[in-house]
Amino acid sequence: MALISAIFGKSSIEKVHDETLNTVTSQDDRTSIVIKEEEGAGGKADGKDNRQDDKQYNQQDSLTISSLLCIICVFLVMFLSALDQTIVVTIIAELQIHFQSNNTGWIISGYMLPVCVLSLIWGRIGYIFGTKRTTIISIIIFEIGSLISGLSHSMNMLIIGRVIAGIGGSGISTLIYLIINELSTIKY
């Protein structure tokens, strides 16, 4: 408790006791540390067997089918964003010849600038409105930008499409890590 008080400060710690767990929670309800008590080999102090509690604890921490499907979907969305960047890098020379323009540097820069600038903003939006909705919106924005880039008739239209795709790609790259963070648990 002294170590936790030293980290969080004595005034912001509230201690809540349970029969089997000690929970230390800060007042802003964002930090929670759960410490499992040692109960000895025989079970609980009142003589009851705690095998059922351990079984429930292990079932809660196991990887469920829904979380596995969610992880697969998260990886597919990240693959979509990475595939877009890989395709664009390989066709820059053909784009320069097709559009007869020397502004090909802006194709990559137009994507990466929104990614760098908007990452923190997407994280905050995901925190406020939820990561599921925000991720779906960022995927839609990314696909609209990719559609504009694919249907472009000039280099300027292609760059604008890449900027819009970069706005959505920033949300994808930020929110994917937030979703993985929500799916994973810390095991002691």
PDB file of C-alpha atoms in Angstrom:
ATOM      1  CA  MET A   1       0.000   0.000   0.000  1.00  0.00           C
ATOM      2  CA  ALA A   2       2.910   2.310   0.703  1.00  0.00           C
ATOM      3  CA  LEU A   3       4.234   1.805  -2.833  1.00  0.00           C
ATOM      4  CA  ILE A   4       0.815   2.481  -4.376  1.00  0.00           C
ATOM      5  CA  SER A   5       0.381   5.566  -2.183  1.00  0.00           C
ATOM      6  CA  ALA A   6       3.790   6.793  -3.268  1.00  0.00           C
ATOM      7  CA  ILE A   7       2.873   6.376  -6.934  1.00  0.00           C
ATOM      8  CA  PHE A   8      -0.632   7.852  -6.889  1.00  0.00           C
ATOM      9  CA  GLY A   9      -0.425  10.120  -3.859  1.00  0.00           C
ATOM     10  CA  LYS A  10      -2.068   9.451  -0.505  1.00  0.00           C
ATOM     11  CA  SER A  11      -5.001  11.797  -1.057  1.00  0.00           C
ATOM     12  CA  SER A  12      -6.172  10.142  -4.292  1.00  0.00           C
ATOM     13  CA  ILE A  13      -6.304   6.549  -2.999  1.00  0.00           C
ATOM     14  CA  GLU A  14      -9.487   4.904  -1.855  1.00  0.00           C
ATOM     15  CA  LYS A  15      -9.263   1.341  -0.576  1.00  0.00           C
ATOM     16  CA  VAL A  16     -12.150  -1.067  -1.160  1.00  0.00           C
ATOM     17  CA  HIS A  17     -12.150  -4.524   0.470  1.00  0.00           C
ATOM     18  CA  ASP A  18     -13.749  -7.661  -0.906  1.00  0.00           C
ATOM     19  CA  GLU A  19     -13.702 -11.205   0.482  1.00  0.00           C
ATOM     20  CA  THR A  20     -11.122 -12.497  -1.978  1.00  0.00           C
ATOM     21  CA  LEU A  21      -9.646  -9.384  -3.626  1.00  0.00           C
ATOM     22  CA  ASN A  22      -8.048  -6.168  -2.481  1.00  0.00           C
ATOM     23  CA  THR A  23      -8.820  -3.382  -4.931  1.00  0.00           C
ATOM     24  CA  VAL A  24      -7.101  -0.027  -4.908  1.00  0.00           C
ATOM     25  CA  THR A  25      -8.857   2.566  -7.027  1.00  0.00           C
ATOM     26  CA  SER A  26      -7.972   6.198  -7.646  1.00  0.00           C
ATOM     27  CA  GLN A  27     -10.716   8.797  -7.275  1.00  0.00           C
ATOM     28  CA  ASP A  28     -10.899   9.546 -10.980  1.00  0.00           C
ATOM     29  CA  ASP A  29     -11.814   5.830 -11.592  1.00  0.00           C
ATOM     30  CA  ARG A  30      -9.234   5.475 -14.353  1.00  0.00           C
ATOM     31  CA  THR A  31      -6.628   3.502 -12.458  1.00  0.00           C
ATOM     32  CA  SER A  32      -7.504   0.252 -10.777  1.00  0.00           C
ATOM     33  CA  ILE A  33      -5.100  -2.304  -9.333  1.00  0.00           C
ATOM     34  CA  VAL A  34      -6.341  -5.692  -8.194  1.00  0.00           C
ATOM     35  CA  ILE A  35      -4.156  -7.718  -5.845  1.00  0.00           C
ATOM     36  CA  LYS A  36      -5.163 -11.322  -5.140  1.00  0.00           C
ATOM     37  CA  GLU A  37      -4.665 -12.377  -1.536  1.00  0.00           C
ATOM     38  CA  GLU A  38      -2.693 -15.475  -0.654  1.00  0.00           C
ATOM     39  CA  GLU A  39      -5.086 -17.904   1.025  1.00  0.00           C
ATOM     40  CA  GLY A  40      -2.878 -20.916   1.652  1.00  0.00           C
ATOM     41  CA  ALA A  41      -3.237 -24.444   0.335  1.00  0.00           C
ATOM     42  CA  GLY A  42      -6.484 -25.298   2.114  1.00  0.00           C
ATOM     43  CA  GLY A  43      -8.699 -22.657   0.556  1.00  0.00           C
ATOM     44  CA  LYS A  44     -10.507 -19.786   2.238  1.00  0.00           C
ATOM     45  CA  ALA A  45     -10.046 -18.920   5.867  1.00  0.00           C
ATOM     46  CA  ASP A  46     -13.514 -20.245   6.760  1.00  0.00           C
ATOM     47  CA  GLY A  47     -12.642 -23.701   5.374  1.00  0.00           C
ATOM     48  CA  LYS A  48     -14.527 -23.490   2.042  1.00  0.00           C
ATOM     49  CA  ASP A  49     -12.808 -24.700  -1.093  1.00  0.00           C
ATOM     50  CA  ASN A  50     -11.922 -21.930  -3.568  1.00  0.00           C
ATOM     51  CA  ARG A  51     -11.662 -24.119  -6.681  1.00  0.00           C
ATOM     52  CA  GLN A  52     -14.915 -22.671  -8.058  1.00  0.00           C
ATOM     53  CA  ASP A  53     -13.534 -19.121  -7.729  1.00  0.00           C
ATOM     54  CA  ASP A  54     -10.370 -20.142  -9.583  1.00  0.00           C
ATOM     55  CA  LYS A  55     -12.453 -21.814 -12.310  1.00  0.00           C
ATOM     56  CA  GLN A  56     -14.526 -18.653 -12.804  1.00  0.00           C
ATOM     57  CA  TYR A  57     -11.366 -16.548 -12.826  1.00  0.00           C
ATOM     58  CA  ASN A  58      -9.780 -18.751 -15.517  1.00  0.00           C
ATOM     59  CA  GLN A  59     -12.958 -18.722 -17.646  1.00  0.00           C
ATOM     60  CA  GLN A  60     -13.075 -14.934 -17.597  1.00  0.00           C
ATOM     61  CA  ASP A  61      -9.469 -14.650 -18.762  1.00  0.00           C
ATOM     62  CA  SER A  62      -9.701 -17.220 -21.537  1.00  0.00           C
ATOM     63  CA  LEU A  63      -9.794 -16.121 -25.146  1.00  0.00           C
ATOM     64  CA  THR A  64     -13.377 -16.272 -26.377  1.00  0.00           C
ATOM     65  CA  ILE A  65     -14.527 -16.722 -29.945  1.00  0.00           C
ATOM     66  CA  SER A  66     -15.900 -13.182 -30.122  1.00  0.00           C
ATOM     67  CA  SER A  67     -12.616 -11.641 -29.012  1.00  0.00           C
ATOM     68  CA  LEU A  68     -10.742 -13.840 -31.493  1.00  0.00           C
ATOM     69  CA  LEU A  69     -13.013 -12.670 -34.324  1.00  0.00           C
ATOM     70  CA  CYS A  70     -12.522  -9.092 -33.208  1.00  0.00           C
ATOM     71  CA  ILE A  71      -8.736  -9.506 -33.320  1.00  0.00           C
ATOM     72  CA  ILE A  72      -8.949 -11.006 -36.815  1.00  0.00           C
ATOM     73  CA  CYS A  73     -11.091  -8.061 -37.992  1.00  0.00           C
ATOM     74  CA  VAL A  74      -8.653  -5.598 -36.434  1.00  0.00           C
ATOM     75  CA  PHE A  75      -5.752  -7.216 -38.278  1.00  0.00           C
ATOM     76  CA  LEU A  76      -7.698  -7.165 -41.567  1.00  0.00           C
ATOM     77  CA  VAL A  77      -8.373  -3.437 -41.192  1.00  0.00           C
ATOM     78  CA  MET A  78      -4.706  -2.796 -40.451  1.00  0.00           C
ATOM     79  CA  PHE A  79      -3.811  -4.931 -43.490  1.00  0.00           C
ATOM     80  CA  LEU A  80      -6.143  -2.765 -45.603  1.00  0.00           C
ATOM     81  CA  SER A  81      -4.292   0.381 -44.586  1.00  0.00           C
ATOM     82  CA  ALA A  82      -0.854  -1.185 -45.096  1.00  0.00           C
ATOM     83  CA  LEU A  83      -1.889  -2.596 -48.488  1.00  0.00           C
ATOM     84  CA  ASP A  84      -2.944   0.883 -49.628  1.00  0.00           C
ATOM     85  CA  GLN A  85       0.447   2.333 -48.723  1.00  0.00           C
ATOM     86  CA  THR A  86       2.290  -0.526 -50.417  1.00  0.00           C
ATOM     87  CA  ILE A  87       0.312  -0.179 -53.652  1.00  0.00           C
ATOM     88  CA  VAL A  88       0.821   3.579 -53.822  1.00  0.00           C
ATOM     89  CA  VAL A  89       4.587   3.315 -53.320  1.00  0.00           C
ATOM     90  CA  THR A  90       4.921   0.842 -56.187  1.00  0.00           C
ATOM     91  CA  ILE A  91       2.939   2.903 -58.722  1.00  0.00           C
ATOM     92  CA  ILE A  92       4.431   6.358 -58.163  1.00  0.00           C
ATOM     93  CA  ALA A  93       6.527   6.168 -61.348  1.00  0.00           C
ATOM     94  CA  GLU A  94       3.499   5.221 -63.460  1.00  0.00           C
ATOM     95  CA  LEU A  95       1.462   8.042 -61.888  1.00  0.00           C
ATOM     96  CA  GLN A  96       4.155  10.547 -62.804  1.00  0.00           C
ATOM     97  CA  ILE A  97       4.101   9.374 -66.424  1.00  0.00           C
ATOM     98  CA  HIS A  98       0.273   9.165 -66.601  1.00  0.00           C
ATOM     99  CA  PHE A  99      -0.437  12.609 -65.135  1.00  0.00           C
ATOM    100  CA  GLN A 100       2.747  14.192 -66.590  1.00  0.00           C
ATOM    101  CA  SER A 101       3.447  15.929 -63.291  1.00  0.00           C
ATOM    102  CA  ASN A 102       6.379  16.229 -60.919  1.00  0.00           C
ATOM    103  CA  ASN A 103       4.199  16.506 -57.780  1.00  0.00           C
ATOM    104  CA  THR A 104       4.513  12.831 -56.923  1.00  0.00           C
ATOM    105  CA  GLY A 105       6.114  13.646 -53.554  1.00  0.00           C
ATOM    106  CA  TRP A 106       2.781  15.020 -52.415  1.00  0.00           C
ATOM    107  CA  ILE A 107       1.092  11.651 -52.934  1.00  0.00           C
ATOM    108  CA  ILE A 108       2.923  10.209 -49.928  1.00  0.00           C
ATOM    109  CA  SER A 109       3.155  13.478 -48.006  1.00  0.00           C
ATOM    110  CA  GLY A 110      -0.557  14.133 -48.511  1.00  0.00           C
ATOM    111  CA  TYR A 111      -1.279  10.841 -46.773  1.00  0.00           C
ATOM    112  CA  MET A 112       1.317  11.038 -43.997  1.00  0.00           C
ATOM    113  CA  LEU A 113       0.631  14.624 -42.864  1.00  0.00           C
ATOM    114  CA  PRO A 114      -2.952  13.921 -41.691  1.00  0.00           C
ATOM    115  CA  VAL A 115      -1.783  10.663 -40.134  1.00  0.00           C
ATOM    116  CA  CYS A 116       0.768  12.520 -38.014  1.00  0.00           C
ATOM    117  CA  VAL A 117      -1.421  15.509 -37.183  1.00  0.00           C
ATOM    118  CA  LEU A 118      -4.685  13.755 -36.370  1.00  0.00           C
ATOM    119  CA  SER A 119      -3.536  10.695 -34.392  1.00  0.00           C
ATOM    120  CA  LEU A 120      -4.102  12.280 -30.994  1.00  0.00           C
ATOM    121  CA  ILE A 121      -7.420  13.762 -32.059  1.00  0.00           C
ATOM    122  CA  TRP A 122      -8.695  10.358 -33.232  1.00  0.00           C
ATOM    123  CA  GLY A 123      -7.650   8.882 -29.900  1.00  0.00           C
ATOM    124  CA  ARG A 124      -9.679  11.486 -28.018  1.00  0.00           C
ATOM    125  CA  ILE A 125     -12.676  11.042 -30.324  1.00  0.00           C
ATOM    126  CA  GLY A 126     -12.484   7.286 -29.780  1.00  0.00           C
ATOM    127  CA  TYR A 127     -12.374   7.834 -26.022  1.00  0.00           C
ATOM    128  CA  ILE A 128     -15.445  10.093 -26.115  1.00  0.00           C
ATOM    129  CA  PHE A 129     -17.687   8.291 -28.643  1.00  0.00           C
ATOM    130  CA  GLY A 130     -16.398   4.723 -28.347  1.00  0.00           C
ATOM    131  CA  THR A 131     -13.805   2.927 -30.401  1.00  0.00           C
ATOM    132  CA  LYS A 132     -16.238   0.819 -32.442  1.00  0.00           C
ATOM    133  CA  ARG A 133     -18.181   3.725 -33.932  1.00  0.00           C
ATOM    134  CA  THR A 134     -15.098   5.834 -34.418  1.00  0.00           C
ATOM    135  CA  THR A 135     -13.220   3.016 -36.150  1.00  0.00           C
ATOM    136  CA  ILE A 136     -16.120   2.432 -38.536  1.00  0.00           C
ATOM    137  CA  ILE A 137     -16.227   6.156 -39.336  1.00  0.00           C
ATOM    138  CA  SER A 138     -12.467   6.246 -39.955  1.00  0.00           C
ATOM    139  CA  ILE A 139     -12.716   3.220 -42.274  1.00  0.00           C
ATOM    140  CA  ILE A 140     -15.510   4.951 -44.230  1.00  0.00           C
ATOM    141  CA  ILE A 141     -13.428   8.145 -44.532  1.00  0.00           C
ATOM    142  CA  PHE A 142     -10.424   6.084 -45.628  1.00  0.00           C
ATOM    143  CA  GLU A 143     -12.457   4.290 -48.289  1.00  0.00           C
ATOM    144  CA  ILE A 144     -13.946   7.562 -49.581  1.00  0.00           C
ATOM    145  CA  GLY A 145     -10.425   8.961 -49.952  1.00  0.00           C
ATOM    146  CA  SER A 146      -9.297   5.797 -51.725  1.00  0.00           C
ATOM    147  CA  LEU A 147     -12.302   6.032 -54.063  1.00  0.00           C
ATOM    148  CA  ILE A 148     -11.484   9.651 -54.907  1.00  0.00           C
ATOM    149  CA  SER A 149      -7.867   8.672 -55.539  1.00  0.00           C
ATOM    150  CA  GLY A 150      -8.910   5.796 -57.781  1.00  0.00           C
ATOM    151  CA  LEU A 151     -11.287   7.940 -59.846  1.00  0.00           C
ATOM    152  CA  SER A 152      -8.972  10.952 -60.111  1.00  0.00           C
ATOM    153  CA  HIS A 153      -8.372  12.631 -63.468  1.00  0.00           C
ATOM    154  CA  SER A 154      -5.587  14.946 -62.368  1.00  0.00           C
ATOM    155  CA  MET A 155      -2.679  14.978 -59.954  1.00  0.00           C
ATOM    156  CA  ASN A 156      -4.405  17.535 -57.704  1.00  0.00           C
ATOM    157  CA  MET A 157      -7.497  15.355 -57.396  1.00  0.00           C
ATOM    158  CA  LEU A 158      -5.267  12.383 -56.567  1.00  0.00           C
ATOM    159  CA  ILE A 159      -3.491  14.362 -53.836  1.00  0.00           C
ATOM    160  CA  ILE A 160      -6.813  15.506 -52.350  1.00  0.00           C
ATOM    161  CA  GLY A 161      -7.996  11.897 -52.315  1.00  0.00           C
ATOM    162  CA  ARG A 162      -4.784  10.859 -50.573  1.00  0.00           C
ATOM    163  CA  VAL A 163      -5.285  13.572 -47.933  1.00  0.00           C
ATOM    164  CA  ILE A 164      -8.821  12.315 -47.243  1.00  0.00           C
ATOM    165  CA  ALA A 165      -7.510   8.745 -47.113  1.00  0.00           C
ATOM    166  CA  GLY A 166      -4.835   9.951 -44.689  1.00  0.00           C
ATOM    167  CA  ILE A 167      -7.497  11.388 -42.387  1.00  0.00           C
ATOM    168  CA  GLY A 168      -9.217   7.996 -42.273  1.00  0.00           C
ATOM    169  CA  GLY A 169      -5.917   6.115 -42.124  1.00  0.00           C
ATOM    170  CA  SER A 170      -4.907   8.127 -39.085  1.00  0.00           C
ATOM    171  CA  GLY A 171      -8.051   6.981 -37.321  1.00  0.00           C
ATOM    172  CA  ILE A 172      -7.441   3.402 -38.347  1.00  0.00           C
ATOM    173  CA  SER A 173      -3.856   3.302 -37.129  1.00  0.00           C
ATOM    174  CA  THR A 174      -4.701   4.953 -33.807  1.00  0.00           C
ATOM    175  CA  LEU A 175      -7.960   3.208 -32.985  1.00  0.00           C
ATOM    176  CA  ILE A 176      -6.677  -0.264 -33.812  1.00  0.00           C
ATOM    177  CA  TYR A 177      -4.234  -0.002 -30.923  1.00  0.00           C
ATOM    178  CA  LEU A 178      -6.999   1.221 -28.624  1.00  0.00           C
ATOM    179  CA  ILE A 179      -9.181  -1.763 -29.552  1.00  0.00           C
ATOM    180  CA  ILE A 180      -6.332  -4.197 -28.917  1.00  0.00           C
ATOM    181  CA  ASN A 181      -5.752  -2.474 -25.576  1.00  0.00           C
ATOM    182  CA  GLU A 182      -9.424  -2.947 -24.640  1.00  0.00           C
ATOM    183  CA  LEU A 183      -9.330  -6.632 -25.625  1.00  0.00           C
ATOM    184  CA  SER A 184      -6.209  -7.535 -23.708  1.00  0.00           C
ATOM    185  CA  THR A 185      -5.927  -7.986 -19.954  1.00  0.00           C
ATOM    186  CA  ILE A 186      -2.984  -7.610 -17.639  1.00  0.00           C
ATOM    187  CA  LYS A 187      -2.071 -10.856 -15.885  1.00  0.00           C
ATOM    188  CA  TYR A 188       0.065 -10.868 -12.771  1.00  0.00           C
TER     189      TYR A 188
END
